[in-house]
Coordinates of C-alpha atoms and ligand atoms in Angstrom, one line a residue:
M1210 CA -5.8 -17.6 -5.0
N1211 CA -3.0 -18.4 -7.4
V1212 CA -0.1 -15.9 -7.2
A1213 CA -0.1 -15.6 -11.0
D1214 CA -3.6 -14.3 -10.8
C1215 CA -2.9 -11.7 -8.1
L1216 CA -3.3 -8.2 -9.4
F1217 CA -0.6 -6.7 -7.1
C1218 CA 1.9 -9.5 -7.8
R1219 CA 1.4 -8.7 -11.5
I1220 CA 1.9 -4.9 -10.9
A1221 CA 5.0 -5.7 -8.8
G1222 CA 6.3 -7.9 -11.7
G1223 CA 5.7 -5.1 -14.2
E1224 CA 3.1 -7.2 -16.0
I1225 CA 0.3 -4.7 -15.4
P1226 CA 1.2 -1.1 -15.7
A1227 CA 1.0 1.3 -12.7
D1228 CA 2.3 4.7 -11.7
V1229 CA 5.2 3.3 -9.7
I1230 CA 7.0 5.9 -7.5
Y1231 CA 9.3 3.6 -5.6
S1232 CA 10.8 0.2 -6.1
D1233 CA 13.4 -1.9 -4.3
P1234 CA 14.2 -5.7 -4.1
E1235 CA 11.6 -6.1 -1.3
M1236 CA 8.8 -3.7 -2.1
V1237 CA 7.0 -1.5 -4.6
A1238 CA 4.9 1.7 -4.2
F1239 CA 2.5 3.0 -6.8
R1240 CA -0.4 5.5 -7.0
D1241 CA -3.9 4.1 -6.3
I1242 CA -6.0 4.0 -9.5
N1243 CA -9.0 5.5 -7.6
P1244 CA -7.4 8.0 -5.3
Q1245 CA -9.3 9.0 -2.1
A1246 CA -7.0 12.0 -1.4
P1247 CA -4.6 14.2 -3.4
T1248 CA -1.9 11.8 -2.4
H1249 CA -2.9 8.1 -2.4
V1250 CA -0.1 5.6 -2.7
L1251 CA -0.1 1.9 -2.1
I1252 CA 3.0 0.3 -0.7
I1253 CA 3.3 -3.5 -1.1
P1254 CA 5.8 -6.2 -0.4
R1255 CA 6.9 -8.1 -3.5
K1256 CA 6.2 -11.3 -1.6
H1257 CA 2.6 -12.5 -1.9
I1258 CA 0.9 -12.3 1.5
A1259 CA -2.9 -12.3 1.2
S1260 CA -3.6 -10.1 4.2
V1261 CA -2.2 -8.9 7.5
A1262 CA -4.4 -11.8 8.9
A1263 CA -2.0 -14.2 7.2
L1264 CA 1.2 -12.6 8.4
D1265 CA 4.0 -14.8 9.8
S1266 CA 6.2 -13.5 12.6
A1267 CA 9.1 -13.9 10.2
E1268 CA 7.6 -11.1 8.1
A1269 CA 7.7 -8.6 11.0
G1270 CA 10.8 -6.9 9.6
L1271 CA 9.4 -6.7 6.2
M1272 CA 6.2 -5.0 7.5
G1273 CA 8.3 -2.6 9.5
R1274 CA 10.2 -1.6 6.4
L1275 CA 6.9 -1.1 4.6
F1276 CA 6.0 1.6 7.1
L1277 CA 9.5 3.2 6.8
V1278 CA 9.2 3.4 3.0
A1279 CA 5.7 4.9 3.4
R1280 CA 7.1 7.5 5.9
D1281 CA 9.9 8.4 3.5
L1282 CA 7.4 8.7 0.6
A1283 CA 5.2 11.0 2.7
Q1284 CA 8.3 13.3 2.9
E1285 CA 8.9 13.1 -0.9
E1286 CA 5.2 13.7 -1.6
G1287 CA 5.3 16.9 0.5
I1288 CA 2.6 15.8 2.9
A1289 CA 4.9 15.0 5.9
E1290 CA 4.5 18.4 7.5
D1291 CA 0.7 18.7 7.4
G1292 CA 0.3 15.0 8.2
Y1293 CA -1.1 11.9 6.6
R1294 CA -2.7 8.6 7.3
M1295 CA -1.5 5.0 6.8
V1296 CA -4.2 2.4 6.5
V1297 CA -4.3 -1.4 6.2
N1298 CA -7.7 -2.9 5.4
A1299 CA -8.3 -6.5 6.4
G1300 CA -11.2 -8.7 5.5
P1301 CA -14.7 -7.8 4.4
D1302 CA -15.6 -5.5 7.2
G1303 CA -12.3 -3.8 6.9
G1304 CA -13.0 -3.1 3.2
Q1305 CA -10.2 -5.2 1.8
T1306 CA -10.7 -5.7 -1.9
V1307 CA -7.3 -6.8 -3.1
F1308 CA -5.9 -9.9 -1.3
H1309 CA -2.2 -9.0 -1.4
V1310 CA -1.0 -7.0 1.7
H1311 CA -0.8 -3.2 1.0
L1312 CA -0.4 -0.1 3.0
H1313 CA -2.4 2.9 1.9
L1314 CA -0.6 6.3 2.3
L1315 CA -3.2 9.1 2.2
G1316 CA -2.7 12.8 2.5
G1317 CA -2.9 16.2 0.9
R1318 CA -6.2 17.1 2.6
A1319 CA -7.6 17.0 6.2
L1320 CA -8.9 13.4 6.6
K1321 CA -12.0 12.7 8.6
W1322 CA -12.3 10.5 11.7
P1323 CA -13.9 8.0 12.2
P1324 CA -13.2 6.8 8.6
G1325 CA -16.8 5.5 8.1
Ligands
LIG821 P1 -8.2 -2.3 -0.4 O1 -9.7 -1.9 -0.6 O2 -8.0 -3.8 -0.7 O3 -7.7 -1.9 0.9 O4 -7.4 -1.5 -1.4 C1 -7.2 -1.8 -2.8 C2 -6.9 -0.6 -3.5 O5 -6.3 -0.9 -4.7 C3 -8.1 0.3 -3.8 O6 -7.9 1.6 -3.2 C4 -8.1 0.4 -5.3 O7 -8.5 1.7 -5.8 C5 -6.7 0.0 -5.7 N1 -6.6 -0.7 -7.0 C6 -7.4 -1.7 -7.5 N2 -7.1 -2.1 -8.7 C7 -6.0 -1.3 -9.0 C8 -5.1 -1.3 -10.1 O8 -5.3 -2.0 -11.1 N3 -4.1 -0.3 -10.1 C9 -3.9 0.5 -9.1 N4 -2.9 1.4 -9.2 N5 -4.7 0.5 -8.0 C10 -5.7 -0.4 -7.9
LIG822 ZN1 0.1 -11.1 -4.7

């Protein structure tokens, strides 16, 4: 897919509005439009990477920082003490619907396991 057509590239570029709660030169975090928990934030790299399946080893640091930003946002959202879940869906069976890597941060209620 063309990067210009990618929904999350367009959100990162400010072309499509979103409830952005964090932004830096490498990544952006915004609230999910269809939240599955009281806190449901998506953390994405600005760089277009279609899926974790398409990750290059050179992107290991970037992905590590994605988790650190999510961890810090959990603190800011007030869910760090009770706990939260970070999820990456990949491919059809994983339930991936947007093909730009994103980390879901979910919390604010007790989450079930297995996820279904
Ligand atoms: P996936 O299913 O690919 O893991 O997650 C994609 C997520 O993006 C879904 O939770 C969905 O609700 C969210 N999403 C889809 N379109 C938009 C949008 O236009 N804005 C926002 N903020 N979230 C979106
Ligand atoms: Zn993209």
